[in-house]
mmCIF file of C-alpha atoms in Angstrom:
data_model
loop_
_atom_site.group_PDB
_atom_site.id
_atom_site.type_symbol
_atom_site.label_atom_id
_atom_site.label_comp_id
_atom_site.label_asym_id
_atom_site.label_seq_id
_atom_site.Cartn_x
_atom_site.Cartn_y
_atom_site.Cartn_z
ATOM 1 C CA MET F 1001 8.876 -6.678 -18.980
ATOM 2 C CA ASN F 1002 7.161 -3.239 -19.643
ATOM 3 C CA GLU F 1003 3.213 -4.257 -19.563
ATOM 4 C CA ASP F 1004 2.446 -0.850 -19.877
ATOM 5 C CA LEU F 1005 4.410 -0.247 -23.053
ATOM 6 C CA LEU F 1006 2.736 -3.249 -24.531
ATOM 7 C CA ARG F 1007 -0.672 -1.820 -23.554
ATOM 8 C CA ILE F 1008 0.195 1.523 -25.339
ATOM 9 C CA LEU F 1009 1.759 -0.271 -28.422
ATOM 10 C CA THR F 1010 -1.319 -2.860 -29.261
ATOM 11 C CA PRO F 1011 -3.747 -0.257 -30.824
ATOM 12 C CA GLY F 1012 -1.301 0.931 -33.208
ATOM 13 C CA VAL F 1013 -0.308 -2.427 -34.166
ATOM 14 C CA LEU F 1014 -4.110 -3.986 -34.470
ATOM 15 C CA ALA F 1015 -4.957 -0.245 -36.505
ATOM 16 C CA ILE F 1016 -1.826 -1.749 -38.968
ATOM 17 C CA LEU F 1017 -3.049 -5.153 -39.426
ATOM 18 C CA VAL F 1018 -6.654 -4.005 -39.924
ATOM 19 C CA ARG F 1019 -5.222 -1.626 -42.638
ATOM 20 C CA ARG F 1020 -3.522 -4.223 -44.259
ATOM 21 C CA GLY F 1021 -6.723 -6.063 -44.817
ATOM 22 C CA ALA F 1022 -7.140 -8.209 -41.644
ATOM 23 C CA ASP F 1023 -10.264 -8.567 -40.651
ATOM 24 C CA PHE F 1024 -10.922 -7.445 -37.150
ATOM 25 C CA ALA F 1025 -11.470 -10.728 -35.270
ATOM 26 C CA ALA F 1026 -8.566 -12.418 -37.106
ATOM 27 C CA ALA F 1027 -6.291 -9.190 -36.287
ATOM 28 C CA GLU F 1028 -6.768 -9.230 -32.637
ATOM 29 C CA ASP F 1029 -6.222 -13.166 -32.193
ATOM 30 C CA ALA F 1030 -2.773 -12.236 -34.217
ATOM 31 C CA VAL F 1031 -1.731 -9.445 -31.839
ATOM 32 C CA GLN F 1032 -2.695 -11.570 -28.735
ATOM 33 C CA ASP F 1033 -0.152 -14.272 -30.165
ATOM 34 C CA ALA F 1034 2.330 -11.435 -30.623
ATOM 35 C CA LEU F 1035 1.957 -10.212 -27.067
ATOM 36 C CA VAL F 1036 2.125 -13.368 -25.821
ATOM 37 C CA GLU F 1037 5.290 -13.734 -27.574
ATOM 38 C CA ALA F 1038 6.623 -10.702 -26.883
ATOM 39 C CA VAL F 1039 6.066 -11.946 -22.698
ATOM 40 C CA ARG F 1040 8.360 -14.721 -23.590
ATOM 41 C CA VAL F 1041 11.233 -13.032 -25.664
ATOM 42 C CA TRP F 1042 11.382 -10.038 -24.810
ATOM 43 C CA PRO F 1043 12.515 -10.118 -20.558
ATOM 44 C CA ALA F 1044 16.001 -11.597 -22.359
ATOM 45 C CA ASP F 1045 15.817 -9.472 -25.223
ATOM 46 C CA GLN F 1046 13.902 -6.491 -25.921
ATOM 47 C CA PRO F 1047 13.758 -5.274 -29.371
ATOM 48 C CA ARG F 1048 14.851 -1.646 -30.040
ATOM 49 C CA ASP F 1049 11.781 -0.913 -32.250
ATOM 50 C CA PRO F 1050 9.254 -2.796 -30.116
ATOM 51 C CA LYS F 1051 6.524 -1.612 -32.105
ATOM 52 C CA GLY F 1052 8.090 -2.983 -35.445
ATOM 53 C CA TRP F 1053 8.666 -6.215 -33.893
ATOM 54 C CA LEU F 1054 5.350 -6.533 -32.989
ATOM 55 C CA VAL F 1055 4.171 -5.712 -36.074
ATOM 56 C CA THR F 1056 6.150 -7.993 -37.504
ATOM 57 C CA VAL F 1057 5.492 -10.891 -35.391
ATOM 58 C CA ALA F 1058 1.661 -10.357 -35.302
ATOM 59 C CA TRP F 1059 1.449 -10.088 -39.500
ATOM 60 C CA ARG F 1060 3.518 -13.406 -39.450
ATOM 61 C CA LYS F 1061 0.605 -14.992 -37.021
ATOM 62 C CA PHE F 1062 -2.045 -13.579 -39.240
ATOM 63 C CA LEU F 1063 -0.876 -15.156 -42.351
ATOM 64 C CA ASP F 1064 -0.202 -18.375 -40.750
ATOM 65 C CA ALA F 1065 -3.837 -18.371 -39.283
ATOM 66 C CA THR F 1066 -5.114 -17.194 -42.895
ATOM 67 C CA ARG F 1067 -3.457 -19.936 -44.469
ATOM 68 C CA ALA F 1068 -4.261 -22.480 -42.394
ATOM 69 C CA ASP F 1069 -8.058 -21.748 -42.662
ATOM 70 C CA THR F 1070 -9.187 -23.284 -45.693
ATOM 71 C CA ALA F 1071 -12.435 -21.477 -45.514
ATOM 72 C CA ARG F 1072 -10.750 -18.035 -46.031
ATOM 73 C CA ARG F 1073 -8.214 -19.577 -48.400
ATOM 74 C CA ARG F 1074 -9.773 -16.929 -50.910
ATOM 75 C CA ARG F 1075 -8.344 -14.088 -48.591
ATOM 76 C CA GLU F 1076 -5.027 -15.045 -49.359
ATOM 77 C CA ASP F 1077 -4.857 -13.106 -52.988
ATOM 78 C CA ARG F 1078 -5.264 -9.766 -50.832
ATOM 79 C CA VAL F 1079 -2.747 -10.486 -48.672
ATOM 80 C CA ASP F 1080 0.266 -8.290 -49.073
ATOM 81 C CA GLU F 1081 3.807 -9.295 -48.773
ATOM 82 C CA GLU F 1082 4.992 -9.964 -45.432
ATOM 83 C CA PRO F 1083 6.546 -6.193 -44.432
ATOM 84 C CA PRO F 1084 10.463 -6.502 -43.715
ATOM 85 C CA PRO F 1085 11.634 -5.996 -40.143
ATOM 86 C CA GLY F 1086 12.248 -2.403 -39.313
ATOM 87 C CA PRO F 1087 10.702 0.956 -37.991
ATOM 88 C CA ALA F 1088 7.150 0.708 -37.896
ATOM 89 C CA PRO F 1089 5.189 4.001 -39.579
ATOM 90 C CA ALA F 1090 5.387 7.018 -36.686
ATOM 91 C CA VAL F 1091 1.834 7.043 -37.182
ATOM 92 C CA ASP F 1092 -0.599 7.308 -34.548
ATOM 93 C CA ASP F 1093 -4.029 5.137 -35.566
ATOM 94 C CA THR F 1094 -5.392 4.374 -32.178
ATOM 95 C CA LEU F 1095 -8.001 6.967 -32.354
ATOM 96 C CA GLN F 1096 -9.033 6.201 -35.749
ATOM 97 C CA LEU F 1097 -9.458 2.611 -34.439
ATOM 98 C CA TYR F 1098 -11.764 3.932 -31.717
ATOM 99 C CA PHE F 1099 -13.910 5.131 -34.352
ATOM 100 C CA LEU F 1100 -13.688 1.886 -36.722
ATOM 101 C CA CYS F 1101 -14.772 -0.354 -33.773
ATOM 102 C CA ALA F 1102 -17.866 2.010 -33.379
ATOM 103 C CA HIS F 1103 -19.243 0.185 -36.325
ATOM 104 C CA PRO F 1104 -22.413 1.094 -37.459
ATOM 105 C CA SER F 1105 -23.393 -2.517 -37.261
ATOM 106 C CA LEU F 1106 -22.862 -2.738 -33.495
ATOM 107 C CA THR F 1107 -25.081 -1.488 -30.932
ATOM 108 C CA PRO F 1108 -23.430 1.313 -28.841
ATOM 109 C CA SER F 1109 -23.310 -0.584 -25.420
ATOM 110 C CA SER F 1110 -21.658 -3.426 -27.986
ATOM 111 C CA ALA F 1111 -19.154 -1.633 -29.383
ATOM 112 C CA VAL F 1112 -17.911 0.308 -26.406
ATOM 113 C CA ALA F 1113 -17.231 -3.313 -25.114
ATOM 114 C CA LEU F 1114 -15.198 -4.302 -28.182
ATOM 115 C CA THR F 1115 -13.365 -1.383 -28.103
ATOM 116 C CA LEU F 1116 -12.219 -1.369 -24.348
ATOM 117 C CA ARG F 1117 -11.518 -5.142 -24.931
ATOM 118 C CA ALA F 1118 -9.583 -5.029 -28.021
ATOM 119 C CA VAL F 1119 -8.116 -1.305 -27.979
ATOM 120 C CA GLY F 1120 -8.287 -0.046 -24.388
ATOM 121 C CA GLY F 1121 -6.912 -3.211 -22.872
ATOM 122 C CA LEU F 1122 -8.979 -3.756 -20.129
ATOM 123 C CA THR F 1123 -10.268 -7.277 -18.872
ATOM 124 C CA THR F 1124 -13.662 -8.675 -19.715
ATOM 125 C CA ARG F 1125 -14.344 -8.631 -15.552
ATOM 126 C CA GLN F 1126 -13.248 -5.075 -15.499
ATOM 127 C CA ILE F 1127 -15.433 -3.907 -18.475
ATOM 128 C CA ALA F 1128 -18.510 -6.081 -16.917
ATOM 129 C CA GLN F 1129 -17.789 -4.259 -13.381
ATOM 130 C CA ALA F 1130 -18.061 -0.548 -15.329
ATOM 131 C CA TYR F 1131 -21.496 -1.593 -17.109
ATOM 132 C CA LEU F 1132 -22.884 -2.940 -13.756
ATOM 133 C CA VAL F 1133 -23.473 -6.701 -15.556
ATOM 134 C CA PRO F 1134 -22.119 -10.039 -14.762
ATOM 135 C CA GLU F 1135 -18.762 -11.055 -16.425
ATOM 136 C CA ALA F 1136 -20.275 -14.024 -18.208
ATOM 137 C CA THR F 1137 -22.950 -11.722 -19.857
ATOM 138 C CA MET F 1138 -20.329 -9.344 -20.609
ATOM 139 C CA ALA F 1139 -18.052 -12.080 -22.436
ATOM 140 C CA GLN F 1140 -21.077 -13.136 -24.569
ATOM 141 C CA ARG F 1141 -21.650 -9.038 -25.742
ATOM 142 C CA ILE F 1142 -18.143 -9.006 -26.554
ATOM 143 C CA SER F 1143 -18.380 -12.648 -28.454
ATOM 144 C CA ARG F 1144 -21.350 -11.496 -30.510
ATOM 145 C CA ALA F 1145 -19.727 -8.169 -31.097
ATOM 146 C CA LYS F 1146 -16.766 -9.692 -32.597
ATOM 147 C CA ARG F 1147 -18.873 -12.339 -34.856
ATOM 148 C CA THR F 1148 -20.896 -9.081 -35.804
ATOM 149 C CA VAL F 1149 -17.903 -7.335 -37.265
ATOM 150 C CA SER F 1150 -16.040 -10.403 -38.628
ATOM 151 C CA GLY F 1151 -15.480 -9.674 -42.227
ATOM 152 C CA VAL F 1152 -17.205 -6.556 -42.715
ATOM 153 C CA ARG F 1153 -15.601 -3.319 -44.185
ATOM 154 C CA PHE F 1154 -14.491 -0.706 -41.768
ATOM 155 C CA ASP F 1155 -15.584 1.966 -43.884
ATOM 156 C CA ARG F 1156 -18.178 3.443 -42.002
ATOM 157 C CA PRO F 1157 -16.876 4.952 -38.714
ATOM 158 C CA GLY F 1158 -19.309 4.807 -35.569
ATOM 159 C CA ASP F 1159 -20.493 8.041 -34.291
ATOM 160 C CA VAL F 1160 -18.732 10.738 -31.518
ATOM 161 C CA ALA F 1161 -21.053 9.791 -28.238
ATOM 162 C CA THR F 1162 -19.929 6.134 -28.486
ATOM 163 C CA VAL F 1163 -16.019 7.067 -28.823
ATOM 164 C CA LEU F 1164 -16.494 9.176 -26.125
ATOM 165 C CA ARG F 1165 -17.843 6.515 -24.059
ATOM 166 C CA VAL F 1166 -15.048 4.122 -24.632
ATOM 167 C CA LEU F 1167 -12.610 7.328 -23.541
ATOM 168 C CA TYR F 1168 -14.505 8.009 -20.297
ATOM 169 C CA LEU F 1169 -14.505 4.256 -19.196
ATOM 170 C CA VAL F 1170 -10.514 3.868 -20.279
ATOM 171 C CA PHE F 1171 -9.666 6.938 -18.209
ATOM 172 C CA ASN F 1172 -11.933 5.631 -15.163
ATOM 173 C CA GLU F 1173 -9.892 2.254 -15.096
ATOM 174 C CA GLY F 1174 -6.618 3.784 -15.466
ATOM 175 C CA TYR F 1175 -7.890 6.666 -12.709
ATOM 176 C CA SER F 1176 -8.479 3.511 -10.275
ATOM 177 C CA GLY F 1177 -5.046 2.592 -10.727
ATOM 178 C CA ASP F 1178 -5.736 -0.883 -11.997
ATOM 179 C CA VAL F 1179 -4.527 -0.223 -15.249
ATOM 180 C CA ASP F 1180 -2.501 3.132 -15.797
ATOM 181 C CA LEU F 1181 -4.338 4.139 -19.206
ATOM 182 C CA ALA F 1182 -5.948 7.533 -18.005
ATOM 183 C CA ALA F 1183 -2.801 9.555 -19.735
ATOM 184 C CA GLU F 1184 -3.547 7.670 -22.846
ATOM 185 C CA ALA F 1185 -7.053 8.352 -22.487
ATOM 186 C CA ILE F 1186 -6.428 12.245 -22.211
ATOM 187 C CA ARG F 1187 -4.118 12.101 -25.063
ATOM 188 C CA LEU F 1188 -6.599 10.759 -27.141
ATOM 189 C CA THR F 1189 -9.178 12.784 -26.114
ATOM 190 C CA ARG F 1190 -7.246 15.975 -26.604
ATOM 191 C CA GLN F 1191 -6.996 14.618 -30.389
ATOM 192 C CA LEU F 1192 -10.452 14.482 -30.789
ATOM 193 C CA ALA F 1193 -10.976 17.960 -29.239
ATOM 194 C CA ALA F 1194 -8.918 19.417 -31.978
ATOM 195 C CA ALA F 1195 -10.257 17.495 -34.433
ATOM 196 C CA ILE F 1196 -14.023 18.062 -33.862
ATOM 197 C CA ASP F 1197 -15.618 21.057 -32.510
ATOM 198 C CA HIS F 1198 -18.149 19.180 -30.212
ATOM 199 C CA PRO F 1199 -19.086 20.808 -26.616
ATOM 200 C CA GLU F 1200 -19.331 16.915 -25.156
ATOM 201 C CA VAL F 1201 -15.809 16.374 -26.375
ATOM 202 C CA ALA F 1202 -14.701 19.616 -24.585
ATOM 203 C CA GLY F 1203 -16.518 18.621 -21.570
ATOM 204 C CA LEU F 1204 -15.136 15.086 -21.740
ATOM 205 C CA LEU F 1205 -11.847 16.320 -21.820
ATOM 206 C CA ALA F 1206 -12.340 18.852 -18.737
ATOM 207 C CA LEU F 1207 -13.585 16.644 -16.583
ATOM 208 C CA MET F 1208 -10.517 14.145 -17.375
ATOM 209 C CA LEU F 1209 -8.280 17.234 -16.228
ATOM 210 C CA LEU F 1210 -9.935 18.023 -13.328
ATOM 211 C CA HIS F 1211 -9.920 14.347 -12.128
ATOM 212 C CA HIS F 1212 -6.086 13.699 -12.830
ATOM 213 C CA ALA F 1213 -5.211 17.107 -11.184
ATOM 214 C CA ARG F 1214 -5.831 15.421 -7.857
ATOM 215 C CA ARG F 1215 -4.186 12.468 -8.663
ATOM 216 C CA ALA F 1216 -1.175 12.766 -6.899
ATOM 217 C CA ALA F 1217 -3.278 13.407 -4.054
ATOM 218 C CA ARG F 1218 -5.510 10.198 -3.850
ATOM 219 C CA THR F 1219 -2.999 7.880 -2.254
ATOM 220 C CA ALA F 1220 -0.756 7.636 0.925
ATOM 221 C CA PRO F 1221 3.108 7.114 0.620
ATOM 222 C CA ASP F 1222 1.892 3.304 1.861
ATOM 223 C CA GLY F 1223 -0.473 3.515 -1.334
ATOM 224 C CA SER F 1224 -3.821 3.388 0.905
ATOM 225 C CA LEU F 1225 -6.743 5.609 -0.689
ATOM 226 C CA VAL F 1226 -7.053 9.171 0.377
ATOM 227 C CA PRO F 1227 -10.527 10.608 0.552
ATOM 228 C CA LEU F 1228 -11.399 13.668 -1.247
ATOM 229 C CA ALA F 1229 -12.097 15.428 1.939
ATOM 230 C CA GLU F 1230 -8.685 14.380 3.534
ATOM 231 C CA GLN F 1231 -6.707 15.311 0.263
ATOM 232 C CA ASP F 1232 -3.846 17.716 0.657
ATOM 233 C CA ARG F 1233 -5.051 20.415 -1.963
ATOM 234 C CA GLY F 1234 -1.547 21.670 -2.287
ATOM 235 C CA ARG F 1235 -1.005 18.772 -4.204
ATOM 236 C CA TRP F 1236 -3.686 19.250 -6.792
ATOM 237 C CA ASP F 1237 -2.286 20.436 -9.865
ATOM 238 C CA THR F 1238 -3.580 23.678 -10.375
ATOM 239 C CA LYS F 1239 -2.325 24.447 -14.119
ATOM 240 C CA SER F 1240 -4.371 21.255 -14.993
ATOM 241 C CA ILE F 1241 -7.385 22.278 -12.883
ATOM 242 C CA ALA F 1242 -7.039 25.790 -14.468
ATOM 243 C CA GLU F 1243 -6.900 24.444 -18.058
ATOM 244 C CA GLY F 1244 -9.913 21.977 -17.289
ATOM 245 C CA VAL F 1245 -12.168 25.067 -16.138
ATOM 246 C CA GLY F 1246 -11.474 27.178 -19.156
ATOM 247 C CA ILE F 1247 -12.382 24.494 -21.381
ATOM 248 C CA LEU F 1248 -15.377 23.730 -19.341
ATOM 249 C CA GLN F 1249 -16.537 27.421 -19.254
ATOM 250 C CA ALA F 1250 -16.196 27.575 -23.120
ATOM 251 C CA ALA F 1251 -18.186 24.303 -23.829
ATOM 252 C CA LEU F 1252 -21.272 25.493 -21.274
ATOM 253 C CA ALA F 1253 -21.244 28.946 -22.784
ATOM 254 C CA ARG F 1254 -22.558 27.023 -25.770
ATOM 255 C CA ASP F 1255 -25.516 26.063 -24.132
ATOM 256 C CA ARG F 1256 -25.933 22.491 -25.520
ATOM 257 C CA LEU F 1257 -25.517 20.918 -22.086
ATOM 258 C CA GLY F 1258 -24.603 16.959 -21.967
ATOM 259 C CA GLU F 1259 -23.343 14.431 -19.217
ATOM 260 C CA PHE F 1260 -20.087 15.058 -19.443
ATOM 261 C CA GLN F 1261 -20.195 18.825 -19.137
ATOM 262 C CA ALA F 1262 -22.643 18.623 -16.228
ATOM 263 C CA GLN F 1263 -19.706 15.660 -14.319
ATOM 264 C CA ALA F 1264 -17.279 18.274 -15.180
ATOM 265 C CA ALA F 1265 -19.060 21.240 -13.713
ATOM 266 C CA ILE F 1266 -18.977 19.006 -10.385
ATOM 267 C CA ALA F 1267 -15.544 18.166 -10.779
ATOM 268 C CA ALA F 1268 -14.952 21.868 -10.989
ATOM 269 C CA LEU F 1269 -16.943 22.716 -7.772
ATOM 270 C CA HIS F 1270 -14.687 20.423 -5.898
ATOM 271 C CA ALA F 1271 -11.547 21.704 -7.365
ATOM 272 C CA ASP F 1272 -12.650 25.131 -6.375
ATOM 273 C CA ALA F 1273 -12.972 24.870 -2.969
ATOM 274 C CA PRO F 1274 -10.067 25.979 -0.841
ATOM 275 C CA THR F 1275 -11.155 23.215 1.691
ATOM 276 C CA ALA F 1276 -13.642 20.216 2.134
ATOM 277 C CA GLU F 1277 -15.673 22.190 4.430
ATOM 278 C CA GLU F 1278 -16.001 25.317 1.741
ATOM 279 C CA THR F 1279 -17.411 23.054 -1.021
ATOM 280 C CA ASP F 1280 -20.643 24.227 -2.637
ATOM 281 C CA TRP F 1281 -22.601 21.334 -1.888
ATOM 282 C CA VAL F 1282 -25.760 22.983 -2.538
ATOM 283 C CA GLN F 1283 -25.021 23.671 -6.213
ATOM 284 C CA ILE F 1284 -23.261 20.218 -6.518
ATOM 285 C CA VAL F 1285 -26.810 18.638 -5.996
ATOM 286 C CA GLU F 1286 -28.270 20.944 -8.519
ATOM 287 C CA TRP F 1287 -25.618 19.770 -10.858
ATOM 288 C CA TYR F 1288 -26.530 16.158 -10.060
ATOM 289 C CA ASP F 1289 -29.889 16.852 -10.698
ATOM 290 C CA GLU F 1290 -29.374 18.040 -14.247
ATOM 291 C CA LEU F 1291 -26.712 14.732 -14.720
ATOM 292 C CA ALA F 1292 -29.909 12.608 -13.410
ATOM 293 C CA ARG F 1293 -32.025 14.074 -15.849
ATOM 294 C CA LEU F 1294 -29.398 13.449 -18.712
ATOM 295 C CA THR F 1295 -28.829 10.065 -17.958
ATOM 296 C CA ASP F 1296 -31.182 8.544 -15.398
ATOM 297 C CA ASN F 1297 -28.138 6.459 -13.891
ATOM 298 C CA PRO F 1298 -28.640 4.552 -10.967
ATOM 299 C CA VAL F 1299 -24.614 5.428 -10.117
ATOM 300 C CA VAL F 1300 -25.502 8.945 -10.753
ATOM 301 C CA ARG F 1301 -28.362 9.195 -7.702
ATOM 302 C CA LEU F 1302 -26.288 7.014 -5.331
ATOM 303 C CA ASN F 1303 -23.246 10.208 -5.695
ATOM 304 C CA ARG F 1304 -25.992 12.599 -5.407
ATOM 305 C CA ALA F 1305 -27.355 11.092 -2.238
ATOM 306 C CA VAL F 1306 -23.675 11.737 -0.877
ATOM 307 C CA ALA F 1307 -24.199 15.243 -2.018
ATOM 308 C CA VAL F 1308 -27.806 15.785 -0.443
ATOM 309 C CA GLY F 1309 -26.038 14.258 2.953
ATOM 310 C CA GLU F 1310 -23.365 16.889 2.584
ATOM 311 C CA ALA F 1311 -25.740 19.736 1.720
ATOM 312 C CA ASP F 1312 -28.975 19.152 4.030
ATOM 313 C CA GLY F 1313 -27.569 16.588 6.399
ATOM 314 C CA PRO F 1314 -26.985 12.728 6.814
ATOM 315 C CA ARG F 1315 -30.794 11.893 7.229
ATOM 316 C CA ALA F 1316 -31.502 13.800 3.730
ATOM 317 C CA GLY F 1317 -29.016 11.671 2.381
ATOM 318 C CA LEU F 1318 -30.210 8.383 3.698
ATOM 319 C CA ALA F 1319 -33.345 9.410 2.498
ATOM 320 C CA ALA F 1320 -32.191 9.630 -1.085
ATOM 321 C CA LEU F 1321 -30.118 6.726 -0.631
ATOM 322 C CA ALA F 1322 -33.338 4.294 0.298
ATOM 323 C CA ALA F 1323 -35.191 5.139 -3.144
ATOM 324 C CA LEU F 1324 -31.974 2.992 -4.698
ATOM 325 C CA ASP F 1325 -31.360 -0.541 -5.270
ATOM 326 C CA ASP F 1326 -29.067 -1.755 -2.517
ATOM 327 C CA SER F 1327 -27.278 -4.143 -4.610
ATOM 328 C CA LEU F 1328 -25.573 -0.914 -6.583
ATOM 329 C CA PRO F 1329 -21.817 -1.170 -6.542
ATOM 330 C CA ARG F 1330 -20.701 1.119 -3.531
ATOM 331 C CA HIS F 1331 -24.161 1.500 -2.173
ATOM 332 C CA ALA F 1332 -23.279 -0.109 1.529
ATOM 333 C CA ALA F 1333 -20.030 2.270 1.258
ATOM 334 C CA VAL F 1334 -22.355 5.364 0.986
ATOM 335 C CA ALA F 1335 -24.581 4.225 3.531
ATOM 336 C CA ALA F 1336 -22.014 3.423 6.067
ATOM 337 C CA TYR F 1337 -20.785 7.192 5.229
ATOM 338 C CA LEU F 1338 -24.096 8.327 6.036
ATOM 339 C CA HIS F 1339 -24.641 6.673 8.682
ATOM 340 C CA GLU F 1340 -21.358 7.484 10.574
ATOM 341 C CA ARG F 1341 -22.272 11.135 10.127
ATOM 342 C CA ASP F 1342 -25.578 10.508 11.569
ATOM 343 C CA GLY F 1343 -23.934 8.999 14.906
ATOM 344 C CA ASP F 1344 -25.226 5.195 14.271
ATOM 345 C CA LEU F 1345 -21.555 4.007 14.639
ATOM 346 C CA THR F 1346 -22.255 0.448 14.859
ATOM 347 C CA THR F 1347 -24.260 0.342 11.596
ATOM 348 C CA ALA F 1348 -21.386 2.319 9.935
ATOM 349 C CA ALA F 1349 -18.993 -0.186 10.938
ATOM 350 C CA ARG F 1350 -21.153 -3.177 9.666
ATOM 351 C CA LEU F 1351 -21.547 -1.370 6.290
ATOM 352 C CA TYR F 1352 -18.049 -0.851 6.142
ATOM 353 C CA ALA F 1353 -17.456 -4.119 6.543
ATOM 354 C CA GLU F 1354 -20.146 -5.237 4.163
ATOM 355 C CA ALA F 1355 -18.758 -2.855 1.405
ATOM 356 C CA ALA F 1356 -14.970 -4.126 1.885
ATOM 357 C CA ARG F 1357 -16.118 -7.498 0.682
ATOM 358 C CA LYS F 1358 -17.958 -6.206 -2.017
ATOM 359 C CA ALA F 1359 -14.918 -3.732 -2.999
ATOM 360 C CA PRO F 1360 -14.214 -3.974 -6.889
ATOM 361 C CA ASN F 1361 -10.075 -3.536 -6.172
ATOM 362 C CA LEU F 1362 -7.955 -3.808 -3.213
ATOM 363 C CA ALA F 1363 -7.239 -0.426 -2.267
ATOM 364 C CA GLU F 1364 -10.672 0.114 -1.914
ATOM 365 C CA ARG F 1365 -11.308 -2.961 -0.039
ATOM 366 C CA ASP F 1366 -8.367 -1.872 2.540
ATOM 367 C CA HIS F 1367 -9.443 1.541 2.948
ATOM 368 C CA LEU F 1368 -13.229 0.334 3.678
ATOM 369 C CA THR F 1369 -11.735 -2.321 6.072
ATOM 370 C CA ARG F 1370 -9.608 0.552 7.856
ATOM 371 C CA GLN F 1371 -12.886 2.319 8.174
ATOM 372 C CA ALA F 1372 -14.892 -0.425 9.998
ATOM 373 C CA ALA F 1373 -12.107 -1.181 12.215
ATOM 374 C CA ARG F 1374 -11.643 2.404 13.067
ATOM 375 C CA LEU F 1375 -15.681 2.647 14.132
ATOM 376 C CA ASN F 1376 -15.121 -0.851 16.006
ATOM 377 C CA ALA F 1377 -12.011 0.339 18.315
ATOM 378 C CA GLY F 1378 -13.529 3.581 18.961
ATOM 379 C CA ARG F 1379 -16.675 1.857 20.575
ATOM 380 C CA SER F 1380 -14.557 -0.810 22.186
ATOM 381 C CA HIS F 1381 -13.197 2.102 24.631
#
């Protein structure tokens, strides 16, 4: 059973149902029912045209639900005849659906959450972690967004900034390895860059390419994480790095700096360093200052503390970290790293263990647990 195939097909199927007249909430329910049916049927008999099969089954589910709901019986007059089985149109509606989900009737944060859940294939828990809010809070936000757009006309697409935020979060989730959506996010951002002349679209594409170029070196053969400083730079994709740097330079030349361009500039400085020791940390701190000015994001300031620790020494990094809320995700991991560099191995080991307990995924938890064990073993000898 190819779950990645289902994730990739889902947005197109959802878009087809919306285009045929289904309101968004009902269409999403129908597609989810079709996916459940696919999980049940496909292992024994996968169709030759998976997308066509999903469209047919989802449309039947939608028709059944519509006819059963007496409050919506008036919509039956607008329902087209059931489409015959066969190949679905070879049209990629995914990017269009991203814009439709970013509806003007929704706040940007609600539009992003709804799109990530309905189109991006992320779980409510993953979206909540990205937004640093409790899962229950995010579930309520998504439910409210569904109610808001239910029955509205999707003839006023949302703005580019909201779509970029969605693509960025989808890429980050795919890059973490929990959901393999990174390549799909790059593909859609390429489409957007080809259609819209916008420096932040270019900045996001550059950022994705520069991060994705390092993906092969991020994990060891046993699946464990490899920190940036320890990665085999010979495994980095130099073609993607060159493309990303070129796109970034053209965007920066337009002198309309945005957060994605600033992030891409930081990634480019890492990619440009022949070794970890030759990284230009002073310039990276300067770019983090720009990024903090643009976003006022606490996670940006957390990452800046690491850069300050590299540029000016671990105690300077710890001083920058002291100004931040210690409940921030990965705060304990950053503190552990800086304390280790400052020579306080006892505190570092304790903080690595604490960070492991709070890790958002198994690979990160195992990495932090090994770091704590390494320091504890070293102190026992």
